[in-house]
Each structure stands twice: as C-alpha cells, then as structure tokens.
Amino acid sequence: MLSITRMLSITCLQLHLHVLQSLSRLQSLERAHFWYYMLELGFYGSLLLRISVDVKRKDFKEQVIHHLVTIFLLSFSYCANYIRIGTLVMLLHDSSDILLESAKMFNYGTGWRKTCDSLFVVFAVVFLVTRLVIFPSRIIRTTLLLSMEVFEPFTGYYLFNVLLMVLQALHVFWAGLILRMVYKFLKGKLEKDERSDEESEADVEEDDKGKEEKMDQGDCYCEKSKENLNSKLSMLTNSCVLNNLTHCRSSVANRTRKAQ
C-alpha cells in the first residue's frame, strides 16, 4: 500500500512538472467538481467494502478489479488535475448505472414488471452506446493520441491509459453478459440475472439442506432423549409401586402374626 502511494505521489509530481502551468487555468477545480469527486470516491469505496459480504456472482473478480481501478483513476485524476477527463468518465458511467439501479428497484417491487423491462432495454442501449462507442472513440482516443499534441509521453501517461483500457476490457465483458440477457429477454426466457452462478446457487441449496438435516437430527435427538427419559420415569415408577406393594404385604403379614 505504501509503494502504491509513493508511486502515485511521484507520478503526480511528474505530471505537475509537465502540464501544471498550462492546465491549471484551463482545468480549475470547481466546487461542484470537488463534491462530485468526493461522492464518487465514497460510493465506490463503500461498494469495495461491501462486496466481501455481498452475494458472490460470476463477475465477482471483475467487480473487485473495477472498483479498485475506478478508485485509483479518480484519485489519480484528482491529484494530477485531470478534472475534465475524470468528470467525463464519471458521467459516462453514471448515465447507465442510474438506469440499472432503477431497473433493479422496480424488479424487486410488485406490479412493476413492465417498467422494469422497459428500463432494462433502455439501460442496455445506453450501456452499449456509452461504453463501447463513446468511451473508446472519445475518451481513450483523446488521452492516448490527441494528448500527444500537448506533451510527450511520461509515466503518468502510460499508467492512466492502461487503467482506462482495463475499464474498457471490463466493459466488453459486461456487454457480452448484457447481450445474452437481451437475447433471452426477447425470447421470453429471462428469469434471473445472467451473472447468477449455478454453482453458487447449488452451494446455497446444499447449505439449506445441511441446515435442514441438522434440524432433523436435532429433532431426532430430542425425541430420543424424551423416550429415554420416559422409559427411565416408567422404570422408576414401576420400582416404586413394587416397593410399596412389598412393604404393604410385609406389614399385613406382621399384623396377622400379631393377631394370631
């Protein structure tokens, strides 16, 4: 963690030496930009902390990589004064994420199935356009090629563009899952999230079965203990009755002898 922090600070210093004088006036940090960055960092930080206790799906590793890369890119662009490019990347991502979360919200409600399906279709279109067309053709092209007209390549240039390409690779991965869901949706066979893992569902079912078996075993143990307790009580009762009968017989015999 310290090495990453040192590398980030060194890279930021190099960035400032190259472009701070020319970009400080053009990319001044507005108050709205500052709070936008803080909200996004807090949001993705909470997602990264929550993902360890969330349901693990097929894209669990990809989610972890995405959150780490996003947090690093936000921190890097903020420290390097890449405010405009960072804001554009966040807006592109939020434009489809809002639709996705809205579709999930209506999916969990009752009587909102058509609204959920409509939002999912709009989300799929916005996701494919923003992350497979606009993001590589506008954002990555600008940072990778057009930026060479302003300054020469340096450490921050390679680091920044590599992380953006990692994001693009994740976009392609999720686009494949979304297209599969759209295909099943058009066929009328979409019943669950495409990211749901059959193995994880089987593990959940096995856990449920294990819990049921444990409960059954506990019930059997309780029944057996009750039966043993009842048998012991019956034996004790029988022994007490026999002792009382024997005592009564002996007392009657003694009385008869005395009477004679």
CSV table of C-alpha atoms in Angstrom, one decimal:
chain,number,residue,atom,x,y,z
A,1,MET,CA,0.0,0.0,0.0
A,2,LEU,CA,2.9,2.4,0.8
A,3,SER,CA,4.6,1.6,-2.5
A,4,ILE,CA,1.4,2.4,-4.4
A,5,THR,CA,1.0,5.7,-2.5
A,6,ARG,CA,4.7,6.6,-3.2
A,7,MET,CA,4.3,5.7,-6.9
A,8,LEU,CA,1.1,7.8,-7.1
A,9,SER,CA,2.8,10.8,-5.5
A,10,ILE,CA,5.9,10.6,-7.7
A,11,THR,CA,3.7,10.3,-10.8
A,12,CYS,CA,1.7,13.3,-9.7
A,13,LEU,CA,4.8,15.3,-9.2
A,14,GLN,CA,5.9,14.4,-12.7
A,15,LEU,CA,2.5,15.4,-14.1
A,16,HIS,CA,2.7,18.8,-12.4
A,17,LEU,CA,6.2,19.4,-13.8
A,18,HIS,CA,4.9,18.7,-17.3
A,19,VAL,CA,1.5,20.2,-17.5
A,20,LEU,CA,0.5,22.1,-14.3
A,21,GLN,CA,1.4,25.5,-15.7
A,22,SER,CA,-0.6,25.0,-18.9
A,23,LEU,CA,-3.6,23.3,-17.4
A,24,SER,CA,-4.1,25.0,-14.1
A,25,ARG,CA,-6.0,27.8,-15.7
A,26,LEU,CA,-7.9,25.6,-18.1
A,27,GLN,CA,-8.9,22.9,-15.5
A,28,SER,CA,-9.6,24.8,-12.4
A,29,LEU,CA,-11.4,22.8,-9.7
A,30,GLU,CA,-15.0,24.0,-9.3
A,31,ARG,CA,-16.8,23.3,-6.0
A,32,ALA,CA,-19.3,21.1,-7.9
A,33,HIS,CA,-16.4,19.0,-9.3
A,34,PHE,CA,-14.9,18.6,-5.8
A,35,TRP,CA,-18.1,17.3,-4.3
A,36,TYR,CA,-18.8,15.1,-7.4
A,37,TYR,CA,-15.3,13.5,-6.9
A,38,MET,CA,-15.9,13.1,-3.1
A,39,LEU,CA,-19.3,11.4,-3.7
A,40,GLU,CA,-18.0,9.1,-6.3
A,41,LEU,CA,-15.0,8.1,-4.2
A,42,GLY,CA,-17.2,7.4,-1.2
A,43,PHE,CA,-19.7,5.4,-3.3
A,44,TYR,CA,-17.1,3.1,-4.9
A,45,GLY,CA,-15.3,2.8,-1.6
A,46,SER,CA,-18.5,1.6,0.0
A,47,LEU,CA,-19.0,-0.9,-2.9
A,48,LEU,CA,-15.5,-2.2,-2.4
A,49,LEU,CA,-16.0,-2.7,1.3
A,50,ARG,CA,-19.5,-4.3,0.9
A,51,ILE,CA,-18.6,-6.7,-1.9
A,52,SER,CA,-16.9,-9.1,0.6
A,53,VAL,CA,-20.3,-9.7,2.3
A,54,ASP,CA,-22.4,-9.5,-0.8
A,55,VAL,CA,-23.7,-12.4,-2.9
A,56,LYS,CA,-20.8,-13.7,-5.0
A,57,ARG,CA,-21.7,-13.9,-8.7
A,58,LYS,CA,-19.8,-14.9,-11.8
A,59,ASP,CA,-18.3,-11.4,-12.1
A,60,PHE,CA,-17.1,-11.2,-8.5
A,61,LYS,CA,-13.4,-10.8,-9.6
A,62,GLU,CA,-14.3,-8.3,-12.3
A,63,GLN,CA,-16.2,-6.2,-9.8
A,64,VAL,CA,-13.3,-6.1,-7.4
A,65,ILE,CA,-10.9,-5.1,-10.3
A,66,HIS,CA,-13.4,-2.4,-11.5
A,67,HIS,CA,-13.8,-0.8,-8.1
A,68,LEU,CA,-10.0,-0.7,-7.5
A,69,VAL,CA,-9.3,0.7,-10.9
A,70,THR,CA,-12.1,3.3,-10.6
A,71,ILE,CA,-10.9,4.4,-7.1
A,72,PHE,CA,-7.3,4.7,-8.4
A,73,LEU,CA,-8.3,6.6,-11.5
A,74,LEU,CA,-10.4,9.0,-9.5
A,75,SER,CA,-7.6,9.7,-7.1
A,76,PHE,CA,-5.0,9.9,-9.9
A,77,SER,CA,-7.1,12.4,-12.0
A,78,TYR,CA,-7.8,14.5,-8.9
A,79,CYS,CA,-4.2,14.7,-7.9
A,80,ALA,CA,-3.0,15.3,-11.5
A,81,ASN,CA,-5.6,17.9,-12.1
A,82,TYR,CA,-7.2,15.9,-14.9
A,83,ILE,CA,-10.6,17.2,-13.8
A,84,ARG,CA,-12.3,17.4,-17.2
A,85,ILE,CA,-11.4,13.9,-18.3
A,86,GLY,CA,-12.3,12.4,-14.9
A,87,THR,CA,-15.7,14.2,-14.9
A,88,LEU,CA,-16.4,12.9,-18.4
A,89,VAL,CA,-15.6,9.3,-17.4
A,90,MET,CA,-17.8,9.5,-14.3
A,91,LEU,CA,-20.7,11.0,-16.3
A,92,LEU,CA,-20.5,8.2,-18.9
A,93,HIS,CA,-20.6,5.5,-16.2
A,94,ASP,CA,-23.4,7.2,-14.2
A,95,SER,CA,-25.6,7.6,-17.2
A,96,SER,CA,-26.2,3.8,-17.4
A,97,ASP,CA,-25.7,3.0,-13.8
A,98,ILE,CA,-28.7,5.1,-12.8
A,99,LEU,CA,-30.9,3.1,-15.2
A,100,LEU,CA,-29.6,-0.2,-13.9
A,101,GLU,CA,-30.3,0.6,-10.3
A,102,SER,CA,-33.7,1.9,-11.2
A,103,ALA,CA,-34.5,-1.4,-13.1
A,104,LYS,CA,-33.4,-3.4,-10.0
A,105,MET,CA,-35.6,-1.3,-7.8
A,106,PHE,CA,-38.7,-1.9,-9.9
A,107,ASN,CA,-37.7,-5.6,-10.3
A,108,TYR,CA,-37.9,-6.2,-6.5
A,109,GLY,CA,-41.3,-4.4,-6.3
A,110,THR,CA,-44.7,-6.0,-7.1
A,111,GLY,CA,-46.7,-4.9,-10.2
A,112,TRP,CA,-43.8,-3.1,-11.9
A,113,ARG,CA,-42.7,-5.8,-14.3
A,114,LYS,CA,-43.3,-3.8,-17.5
A,115,THR,CA,-41.5,-0.7,-16.0
A,116,CYS,CA,-38.5,-2.9,-15.1
A,117,ASP,CA,-38.4,-4.5,-18.6
A,118,SER,CA,-38.5,-1.0,-20.2
A,119,LEU,CA,-35.8,0.3,-18.0
A,120,PHE,CA,-33.6,-2.7,-18.7
A,121,VAL,CA,-33.9,-2.2,-22.5
A,122,VAL,CA,-33.1,1.5,-22.2
A,123,PHE,CA,-30.1,0.6,-19.9
A,124,ALA,CA,-28.8,-2.0,-22.4
A,125,VAL,CA,-28.9,0.6,-25.2
A,126,VAL,CA,-27.3,3.4,-23.1
A,127,PHE,CA,-24.6,1.0,-21.8
A,128,LEU,CA,-23.6,-0.3,-25.3
A,129,VAL,CA,-23.5,3.2,-26.8
A,130,THR,CA,-21.6,5.0,-24.0
A,131,ARG,CA,-19.1,2.3,-23.0
A,132,LEU,CA,-18.5,0.5,-26.4
A,133,VAL,CA,-18.7,3.6,-28.7
A,134,ILE,CA,-18.3,6.9,-26.9
A,135,PHE,CA,-15.8,5.8,-24.3
A,136,PRO,CA,-13.2,4.3,-26.6
A,137,SER,CA,-13.7,6.7,-29.5
A,138,ARG,CA,-13.8,9.9,-27.5
A,139,ILE,CA,-12.2,9.3,-24.1
A,140,ILE,CA,-9.4,6.8,-24.8
A,141,ARG,CA,-8.6,8.3,-28.2
A,142,THR,CA,-8.2,11.7,-26.7
A,143,THR,CA,-6.0,10.6,-23.8
A,144,LEU,CA,-4.0,8.1,-25.9
A,145,LEU,CA,-3.5,10.0,-29.2
A,146,LEU,CA,-4.6,13.6,-29.1
A,147,SER,CA,-2.8,14.3,-25.8
A,148,MET,CA,0.5,13.8,-27.6
A,149,GLU,CA,-0.1,17.2,-29.2
A,150,VAL,CA,0.2,18.9,-25.8
A,151,PHE,CA,3.1,16.9,-24.1
A,152,GLU,CA,5.3,13.9,-24.6
A,153,PRO,CA,4.7,10.5,-23.1
A,154,PHE,CA,5.7,10.1,-19.4
A,155,THR,CA,4.9,7.7,-16.5
A,156,GLY,CA,1.5,9.1,-15.8
A,157,TYR,CA,0.5,8.9,-19.4
A,158,TYR,CA,1.1,5.1,-19.6
A,159,LEU,CA,-0.4,4.5,-16.2
A,160,PHE,CA,-3.6,6.5,-16.9
A,161,ASN,CA,-4.2,4.9,-20.3
A,162,VAL,CA,-3.5,1.4,-19.1
A,163,LEU,CA,-6.2,1.8,-16.4
A,164,LEU,CA,-8.6,3.2,-18.9
A,165,MET,CA,-8.0,0.2,-21.1
A,166,VAL,CA,-8.7,-2.1,-18.2
A,167,LEU,CA,-12.0,-0.4,-17.8
A,168,GLN,CA,-12.7,-0.9,-21.5
A,169,ALA,CA,-12.0,-4.6,-21.2
A,170,LEU,CA,-14.4,-4.9,-18.3
A,171,HIS,CA,-17.0,-3.0,-20.4
A,172,VAL,CA,-16.6,-5.6,-23.2
A,173,PHE,CA,-17.0,-8.4,-20.7
A,174,TRP,CA,-20.2,-7.0,-19.2
A,175,ALA,CA,-21.5,-6.1,-22.6
A,176,GLY,CA,-21.4,-9.8,-23.5
A,177,LEU,CA,-23.5,-10.6,-20.4
A,178,ILE,CA,-26.0,-7.9,-21.2
A,179,LEU,CA,-26.4,-9.1,-24.8
A,180,ARG,CA,-27.0,-12.6,-23.6
A,181,MET,CA,-29.7,-11.2,-21.2
A,182,VAL,CA,-31.2,-9.2,-24.0
A,183,TYR,CA,-31.4,-12.3,-26.3
A,184,LYS,CA,-33.1,-14.3,-23.5
A,185,PHE,CA,-35.4,-11.3,-22.8
A,186,LEU,CA,-36.5,-11.2,-26.5
A,187,LYS,CA,-37.1,-15.0,-26.4
A,188,GLY,CA,-39.1,-14.7,-23.2
A,189,LYS,CA,-36.7,-16.9,-21.3
A,190,LEU,CA,-35.1,-14.3,-19.0
A,191,GLU,CA,-35.8,-15.5,-15.4
A,192,LYS,CA,-32.7,-14.3,-13.5
A,193,ASP,CA,-29.6,-12.3,-13.6
A,194,GLU,CA,-27.1,-13.6,-16.1
A,195,ARG,CA,-24.4,-13.2,-13.6
A,196,SER,CA,-26.0,-15.7,-11.2
A,197,ASP,CA,-23.8,-18.7,-10.8
A,198,GLU,CA,-25.3,-22.1,-10.9
A,199,GLU,CA,-22.6,-23.4,-8.6
A,200,SER,CA,-23.2,-20.7,-6.0
A,201,GLU,CA,-27.0,-21.5,-6.1
A,202,ALA,CA,-26.2,-25.2,-5.7
A,203,ASP,CA,-24.0,-24.3,-2.7
A,204,VAL,CA,-26.8,-22.3,-1.2
A,205,GLU,CA,-29.2,-25.2,-1.7
A,206,GLU,CA,-26.7,-27.6,-0.1
A,207,ASP,CA,-26.3,-25.2,2.8
A,208,ASP,CA,-30.1,-25.1,3.2
A,209,LYS,CA,-30.2,-28.9,3.0
A,210,GLY,CA,-27.4,-29.2,5.6
A,211,LYS,CA,-29.3,-26.9,7.9
A,212,GLU,CA,-32.5,-28.9,7.5
A,213,GLU,CA,-30.6,-32.1,8.1
A,214,LYS,CA,-29.1,-30.6,11.3
A,215,MET,CA,-32.5,-29.5,12.4
A,216,ASP,CA,-33.9,-33.0,11.7
A,217,GLN,CA,-31.0,-34.6,13.6
A,218,GLY,CA,-31.7,-32.2,16.5
A,219,ASP,CA,-35.4,-33.1,16.5
A,220,CYS,CA,-34.5,-36.9,16.4
A,221,TYR,CA,-32.1,-36.3,19.3
A,222,CYS,CA,-34.8,-34.5,21.3
A,223,GLU,CA,-37.2,-37.3,20.6
A,224,LYS,CA,-34.7,-40.0,21.6
A,225,SER,CA,-33.9,-38.1,24.8
A,226,LYS,CA,-37.6,-37.8,25.6
A,227,GLU,CA,-38.1,-41.5,25.0
A,228,ASN,CA,-35.2,-42.4,27.3
A,229,LEU,CA,-36.5,-40.0,29.9
A,230,ASN,CA,-40.0,-41.5,29.7
A,231,SER,CA,-38.6,-45.0,29.9
A,232,LYS,CA,-36.5,-44.1,33.0
A,233,LEU,CA,-39.5,-42.5,34.6
A,234,SER,CA,-41.7,-45.5,33.9
A,235,MET,CA,-39.0,-47.9,35.4
A,236,LEU,CA,-38.7,-45.6,38.4
A,237,THR,CA,-42.5,-45.6,38.8
A,238,ASN,CA,-42.7,-49.4,38.5
A,239,SER,CA,-39.9,-49.9,41.0
A,240,CYS,CA,-41.7,-47.5,43.5
A,241,VAL,CA,-45.0,-49.3,43.0
A,242,LEU,CA,-43.3,-52.7,43.6
A,243,ASN,CA,-41.6,-51.4,46.7
A,244,ASN,CA,-44.9,-50.1,48.1
A,245,LEU,CA,-46.6,-53.5,47.4
A,246,THR,CA,-43.8,-55.4,49.0
A,247,HIS,CA,-44.0,-53.1,52.1
A,248,CYS,CA,-47.7,-53.4,52.3
A,249,ARG,CA,-47.5,-57.3,52.1
A,250,SER,CA,-44.9,-57.4,54.8
A,251,SER,CA,-46.9,-55.1,57.1
A,252,VAL,CA,-50.1,-57.2,56.6
A,253,ALA,CA,-48.2,-60.4,57.4
A,254,ASN,CA,-46.8,-58.9,60.5
A,255,ARG,CA,-50.2,-57.7,61.7
A,256,THR,CA,-51.7,-61.2,61.0
A,257,ARG,CA,-49.0,-62.9,63.1
A,258,LYS,CA,-49.5,-60.5,66.0
A,259,ALA,CA,-53.3,-61.0,65.8
A,260,GLN,CA,-52.8,-64.8,66.0
